[in-house]
PDB file of C-alpha atoms in Angstrom:
ATOM      1  CA  MET R   1       0.000   0.000   0.000  1.00  0.00           C
ATOM      2  CA  ARG R   2       2.997   2.327   0.202  1.00  0.00           C
ATOM      3  CA  GLU R   3       2.956   3.065  -3.544  1.00  0.00           C
ATOM      4  CA  PRO R   4      -0.762   3.966  -3.806  1.00  0.00           C
ATOM      5  CA  ILE R   5      -0.557   6.220  -0.755  1.00  0.00           C
ATOM      6  CA  SER R   6       2.566   7.858  -2.166  1.00  0.00           C
ATOM      7  CA  CYS R   7       0.684   8.467  -5.459  1.00  0.00           C
ATOM      8  CA  ILE R   8      -2.182   9.980  -3.474  1.00  0.00           C
ATOM      9  CA  ARG R   9       0.236  12.249  -1.629  1.00  0.00           C
ATOM     10  CA  TRP R  10       1.873  13.483  -4.847  1.00  0.00           C
ATOM     11  CA  GLY R  11      -1.556  13.850  -6.457  1.00  0.00           C
ATOM     12  CA  PHE R  12      -2.603  16.134  -3.598  1.00  0.00           C
ATOM     13  CA  PHE R  13       0.573  18.112  -4.047  1.00  0.00           C
ATOM     14  CA  LEU R  14      -0.150  18.678  -7.759  1.00  0.00           C
ATOM     15  CA  ILE R  15      -3.880  19.332  -7.370  1.00  0.00           C
ATOM     16  CA  LEU R  16      -4.065  21.429  -4.247  1.00  0.00           C
ATOM     17  CA  LEU R  17      -1.025  23.649  -4.685  1.00  0.00           C
ATOM     18  CA  ASP R  18      -1.664  26.134  -7.457  1.00  0.00           C
ATOM     19  CA  ILE R  19       1.624  27.678  -8.568  1.00  0.00           C
ATOM     20  CA  ARG R  20       1.369  29.774 -11.694  1.00  0.00           C
ATOM     21  CA  LEU R  21       3.679  31.577 -14.057  1.00  0.00           C
ATOM     22  CA  GLY R  22       1.208  33.996 -15.581  1.00  0.00           C
ATOM     23  CA  ARG R  23      -1.660  31.874 -16.890  1.00  0.00           C
ATOM     24  CA  PHE R  24       0.420  28.678 -16.915  1.00  0.00           C
ATOM     25  CA  ASP R  25      -0.010  26.278 -13.960  1.00  0.00           C
ATOM     26  CA  ILE R  26       3.381  24.621 -13.423  1.00  0.00           C
ATOM     27  CA  LEU R  27       1.804  21.925 -11.214  1.00  0.00           C
ATOM     28  CA  PRO R  28      -0.987  20.716 -13.529  1.00  0.00           C
ATOM     29  CA  ASP R  29      -4.052  19.266 -11.846  1.00  0.00           C
ATOM     30  CA  PHE R  30      -4.582  16.627 -14.532  1.00  0.00           C
ATOM     31  CA  ALA R  31      -1.278  14.976 -13.560  1.00  0.00           C
ATOM     32  CA  GLY R  32      -2.484  14.796  -9.961  1.00  0.00           C
ATOM     33  CA  TYR R  33      -5.785  13.219 -11.010  1.00  0.00           C
ATOM     34  CA  TYR R  34      -3.825  10.719 -13.098  1.00  0.00           C
ATOM     35  CA  LEU R  35      -1.760   9.781 -10.040  1.00  0.00           C
ATOM     36  CA  TRP R  36      -4.984   9.301  -8.091  1.00  0.00           C
ATOM     37  CA  MET R  37      -6.327   7.030 -10.844  1.00  0.00           C
ATOM     38  CA  VAL R  38      -3.158   4.918 -10.601  1.00  0.00           C
ATOM     39  CA  ALA R  39      -3.458   4.746  -6.804  1.00  0.00           C
ATOM     40  CA  LEU R  40      -7.143   3.853  -6.899  1.00  0.00           C
ATOM     41  CA  THR R  41      -6.484   1.095  -9.442  1.00  0.00           C
ATOM     42  CA  ASP R  42      -4.014  -0.434  -6.988  1.00  0.00           C
ATOM     43  CA  MET R  43      -6.559  -0.100  -4.159  1.00  0.00           C
ATOM     44  CA  TRP R  44      -9.519  -1.799  -5.926  1.00  0.00           C
ATOM     45  CA  GLU R  45      -9.232  -5.128  -4.196  1.00  0.00           C
ATOM     46  CA  ASN R  46      -9.055  -3.607  -0.706  1.00  0.00           C
ATOM     47  CA  PHE R  47     -11.552  -0.762  -1.044  1.00  0.00           C
ATOM     48  CA  PRO R  48     -14.791  -1.161  -2.997  1.00  0.00           C
ATOM     49  CA  ASP R  49     -15.342   2.620  -3.363  1.00  0.00           C
ATOM     50  CA  ALA R  50     -12.020   3.025  -5.175  1.00  0.00           C
ATOM     51  CA  ARG R  51     -13.507   2.018  -8.538  1.00  0.00           C
ATOM     52  CA  ARG R  52     -16.197   4.718  -8.377  1.00  0.00           C
ATOM     53  CA  LEU R  53     -13.718   7.380  -7.262  1.00  0.00           C
ATOM     54  CA  ARG R  54     -11.438   6.405 -10.154  1.00  0.00           C
ATOM     55  CA  SER R  55     -14.230   7.165 -12.634  1.00  0.00           C
ATOM     56  CA  PHE R  56     -14.670  10.632 -11.146  1.00  0.00           C
ATOM     57  CA  CYS R  57     -10.896  11.187 -11.330  1.00  0.00           C
ATOM     58  CA  LYS R  58     -10.968  10.354 -15.058  1.00  0.00           C
ATOM     59  CA  GLY R  59     -13.570  13.046 -15.670  1.00  0.00           C
ATOM     60  CA  LEU R  60     -11.710  15.586 -13.554  1.00  0.00           C
ATOM     61  CA  ALA R  61      -8.434  14.768 -15.325  1.00  0.00           C
ATOM     62  CA  VAL R  62      -9.970  15.277 -18.768  1.00  0.00           C
ATOM     63  CA  PHE R  63     -11.599  18.578 -17.829  1.00  0.00           C
ATOM     64  CA  SER R  64      -8.494  19.908 -16.075  1.00  0.00           C
ATOM     65  CA  LEU R  65      -6.342  18.980 -19.095  1.00  0.00           C
ATOM     66  CA  ILE R  66      -8.735  20.861 -21.395  1.00  0.00           C
ATOM     67  CA  ASP R  67      -8.771  23.799 -18.973  1.00  0.00           C
ATOM     68  CA  TRP R  68      -4.977  23.758 -18.727  1.00  0.00           C
ATOM     69  CA  LEU R  69      -4.623  23.812 -22.518  1.00  0.00           C
ATOM     70  CA  LEU R  70      -7.413  26.263 -23.358  1.00  0.00           C
ATOM     71  CA  ASP R  71      -7.856  28.268 -20.122  1.00  0.00           C
ATOM     72  CA  ILE R  72     -11.654  28.218 -20.292  1.00  0.00           C
ATOM     73  CA  GLU R  73     -13.898  29.837 -17.711  1.00  0.00           C
ATOM     74  CA  ILE R  74     -17.430  28.482 -17.486  1.00  0.00           C
ATOM     75  CA  SER R  75     -18.854  29.386 -14.076  1.00  0.00           C
ATOM     76  CA  LEU R  76     -21.502  26.653 -13.720  1.00  0.00           C
ATOM     77  CA  LEU R  77     -19.196  23.939 -15.034  1.00  0.00           C
ATOM     78  CA  THR R  78     -16.410  25.142 -12.732  1.00  0.00           C
ATOM     79  CA  LEU R  79     -18.788  24.998  -9.764  1.00  0.00           C
ATOM     80  CA  ILE R  80     -19.900  21.456 -10.647  1.00  0.00           C
ATOM     81  CA  LEU R  81     -16.311  20.301 -11.076  1.00  0.00           C
ATOM     82  CA  THR R  82     -15.339  21.925  -7.779  1.00  0.00           C
ATOM     83  CA  LEU R  83     -18.101  19.989  -6.016  1.00  0.00           C
ATOM     84  CA  VAL R  84     -17.074  16.728  -7.722  1.00  0.00           C
ATOM     85  CA  SER R  85     -13.482  17.428  -6.711  1.00  0.00           C
ATOM     86  CA  LEU R  86     -14.631  17.974  -3.127  1.00  0.00           C
ATOM     87  CA  TYR R  87     -16.354  14.573  -3.192  1.00  0.00           C
ATOM     88  CA  VAL R  88     -13.285  12.852  -4.671  1.00  0.00           C
ATOM     89  CA  ILE R  89     -10.871  14.451  -2.179  1.00  0.00           C
ATOM     90  CA  TYR R  90     -13.099  13.439   0.714  1.00  0.00           C
ATOM     91  CA  GLY R  91     -13.452   9.906  -0.681  1.00  0.00           C
ATOM     92  CA  ILE R  92      -9.743   9.410  -1.270  1.00  0.00           C
ATOM     93  CA  LEU R  93      -8.832  10.688   2.177  1.00  0.00           C
ATOM     94  CA  THR R  94     -11.485   8.373   3.618  1.00  0.00           C
ATOM     95  CA  GLN R  95      -9.819   5.415   1.862  1.00  0.00           C
ATOM     96  CA  VAL R  96      -6.428   6.357   3.321  1.00  0.00           C
ATOM     97  CA  VAL R  97      -7.900   6.946   6.792  1.00  0.00           C
ATOM     98  CA  THR R  98      -9.651   3.566   6.683  1.00  0.00           C
ATOM     99  CA  TYR R  99      -6.413   1.861   5.730  1.00  0.00           C
ATOM    100  CA  ALA R 100      -4.365   3.757   8.341  1.00  0.00           C
ATOM    101  CA  GLU R 101      -6.898   2.869  11.051  1.00  0.00           C
ATOM    102  CA  ARG R 102      -6.848  -0.790  10.021  1.00  0.00           C
ATOM    103  CA  GLU R 103      -3.048  -0.814  10.201  1.00  0.00           C
ATOM    104  CA  GLY R 104      -3.061   0.994  13.562  1.00  0.00           C
ATOM    105  CA  TYR R 105      -1.163   4.080  12.402  1.00  0.00           C
ATOM    106  CA  GLU R 106      -1.460   6.984  14.804  1.00  0.00           C
ATOM    107  CA  GLU R 107      -1.786   9.442  11.889  1.00  0.00           C
ATOM    108  CA  ALA R 108      -5.242   8.049  11.078  1.00  0.00           C
ATOM    109  CA  ARG R 109      -7.103  10.156  13.616  1.00  0.00           C
ATOM    110  CA  SER R 110      -5.476  13.474  12.721  1.00  0.00           C
ATOM    111  CA  LEU R 111      -5.828  12.729   9.007  1.00  0.00           C
ATOM    112  CA  ALA R 112      -9.546  12.029   9.545  1.00  0.00           C
ATOM    113  CA  GLN R 113      -9.924  15.340  11.365  1.00  0.00           C
ATOM    114  CA  MET R 114      -8.112  17.216   8.608  1.00  0.00           C
ATOM    115  CA  ARG R 115     -10.276  15.462   6.010  1.00  0.00           C
ATOM    116  CA  ASN R 116     -13.382  16.792   7.752  1.00  0.00           C
ATOM    117  CA  VAL R 117     -11.942  20.294   8.118  1.00  0.00           C
ATOM    118  CA  MET R 118     -10.905  20.235   4.446  1.00  0.00           C
ATOM    119  CA  ALA R 119     -14.442  19.304   3.358  1.00  0.00           C
ATOM    120  CA  PHE R 120     -15.932  22.076   5.503  1.00  0.00           C
ATOM    121  CA  TYR R 121     -13.331  24.568   4.317  1.00  0.00           C
ATOM    122  CA  GLN R 122     -13.823  23.745   0.635  1.00  0.00           C
ATOM    123  CA  ALA R 123     -17.605  23.893   0.902  1.00  0.00           C
ATOM    124  CA  GLY R 124     -17.357  27.219   2.704  1.00  0.00           C
ATOM    125  CA  MET R 125     -15.035  28.593   0.068  1.00  0.00           C
ATOM    126  CA  VAL R 126     -17.443  27.584  -2.701  1.00  0.00           C
ATOM    127  CA  VAL R 127     -20.285  29.400  -0.965  1.00  0.00           C
ATOM    128  CA  CYS R 128     -18.530  32.423   0.550  1.00  0.00           C
ATOM    129  CA  TYR R 129     -15.327  33.150  -1.357  1.00  0.00           C
ATOM    130  CA  ASP R 130     -16.828  35.812  -3.647  1.00  0.00           C
ATOM    131  CA  TRP R 131     -17.995  37.746  -0.579  1.00  0.00           C
ATOM    132  CA  LEU R 132     -14.574  37.858   1.023  1.00  0.00           C
ATOM    133  CA  LYS R 133     -12.709  41.065   0.364  1.00  0.00           C
ATOM    134  CA  GLY R 134      -9.123  42.167   0.821  1.00  0.00           C
ATOM    135  CA  GLY R 135      -7.416  40.844   3.915  1.00  0.00           C
ATOM    136  CA  TRP R 136     -10.080  38.243   4.690  1.00  0.00           C
ATOM    137  CA  ALA R 137      -9.600  36.568   1.317  1.00  0.00           C
ATOM    138  CA  THR R 138      -5.858  36.416   1.977  1.00  0.00           C
ATOM    139  CA  ILE R 139      -6.349  34.941   5.453  1.00  0.00           C
ATOM    140  CA  VAL R 140      -8.802  32.322   4.175  1.00  0.00           C
ATOM    141  CA  SER R 141      -6.486  31.398   1.303  1.00  0.00           C
ATOM    142  CA  LEU R 142      -3.484  31.149   3.626  1.00  0.00           C
ATOM    143  CA  GLY R 143      -5.446  28.924   6.007  1.00  0.00           C
ATOM    144  CA  TYR R 144      -6.381  26.690   3.092  1.00  0.00           C
ATOM    145  CA  VAL R 145      -2.748  26.375   1.957  1.00  0.00           C
ATOM    146  CA  ILE R 146      -1.673  25.485   5.499  1.00  0.00           C
ATOM    147  CA  LEU R 147      -4.388  22.820   5.699  1.00  0.00           C
ATOM    148  CA  GLN R 148      -3.292  21.387   2.347  1.00  0.00           C
ATOM    149  CA  LEU R 149       0.317  21.217   3.468  1.00  0.00           C
ATOM    150  CA  ARG R 150      -0.700  19.482   6.704  1.00  0.00           C
ATOM    151  CA  ILE R 151      -2.637  16.865   4.749  1.00  0.00           C
ATOM    152  CA  ILE R 152       0.355  16.256   2.468  1.00  0.00           C
ATOM    153  CA  LEU R 153       2.587  15.998   5.551  1.00  0.00           C
ATOM    154  CA  HIS R 154       0.315  13.445   7.228  1.00  0.00           C
ATOM    155  CA  LEU R 155       0.108  11.429   4.022  1.00  0.00           C
ATOM    156  CA  SER R 156       3.914  11.449   4.092  1.00  0.00           C
ATOM    157  CA  TYR R 157       3.815  10.049   7.636  1.00  0.00           C
ATOM    158  CA  VAL R 158       1.609   7.194   6.456  1.00  0.00           C
ATOM    159  CA  VAL R 159       4.013   6.486   3.563  1.00  0.00           C
ATOM    160  CA  GLU R 160       6.940   6.460   6.016  1.00  0.00           C
ATOM    161  CA  ALA R 161       5.065   4.090   8.330  1.00  0.00           C
ATOM    162  CA  GLU R 162       4.455   1.795   5.361  1.00  0.00           C
ATOM    163  CA  GLU R 163       8.146   1.885   4.460  1.00  0.00           C
ATOM    164  CA  LYS R 164       9.112   0.967   8.027  1.00  0.00           C
ATOM    165  CA  LYS R 165       6.608  -1.887   8.011  1.00  0.00           C
ATOM    166  CA  GLU R 166       8.004  -3.198   4.716  1.00  0.00           C
ATOM    167  CA  GLN R 167      11.571  -3.007   6.042  1.00  0.00           C
ATOM    168  CA  GLU R 168      10.571  -4.863   9.215  1.00  0.00           C
ATOM    169  CA  ASN R 169       8.854  -7.559   7.154  1.00  0.00           C
ATOM    170  CA  LYS R 170      11.960  -7.948   4.965  1.00  0.00           C
ATOM    171  CA  SER R 171      14.316  -8.180   7.964  1.00  0.00           C
ATOM    172  CA  SER R 172      12.088 -10.668   9.811  1.00  0.00           C
ATOM    173  CA  SER R 173      11.785 -12.923   6.736  1.00  0.00           C
ATOM    174  CA  CYS R 174      15.577 -13.205   6.249  1.00  0.00           C
TER     175      CYS R 174
END
């Protein structure tokens, strides 16, 4: 499970961190959705919801590739895709939390809490972001970036725990 969780972590990094040079996003979202599709394919046998989430990731990857190439702005479509993305992020984090809990990793609880905060935060941003002005928009955006980085960090902890477990299994089998 180390590889799928690592793909999920890097997918989050590409999707959630928006670094631009002018109009050009140097961390394209479609690459992150592709990594999630790879991870979810590897998780099919352990998690029944992974197949459904993978289908949503395909759609998000296609749209984000088109958006990346053409830079289109369609408000209703963007809103729908944001809500689908919210569902996929919540679902993927739920899969990782379920696995981490099953394996007894201490990161599971904090990752579950951050998953819930992320869902609340994203939903709130969809509803309220246009009303935020000046400093409040900056504070909300900064809080969101910090939350994203914490999620990536906790996913890294789970990957490290998996690596340690694999090393212990290799040393005990020799």
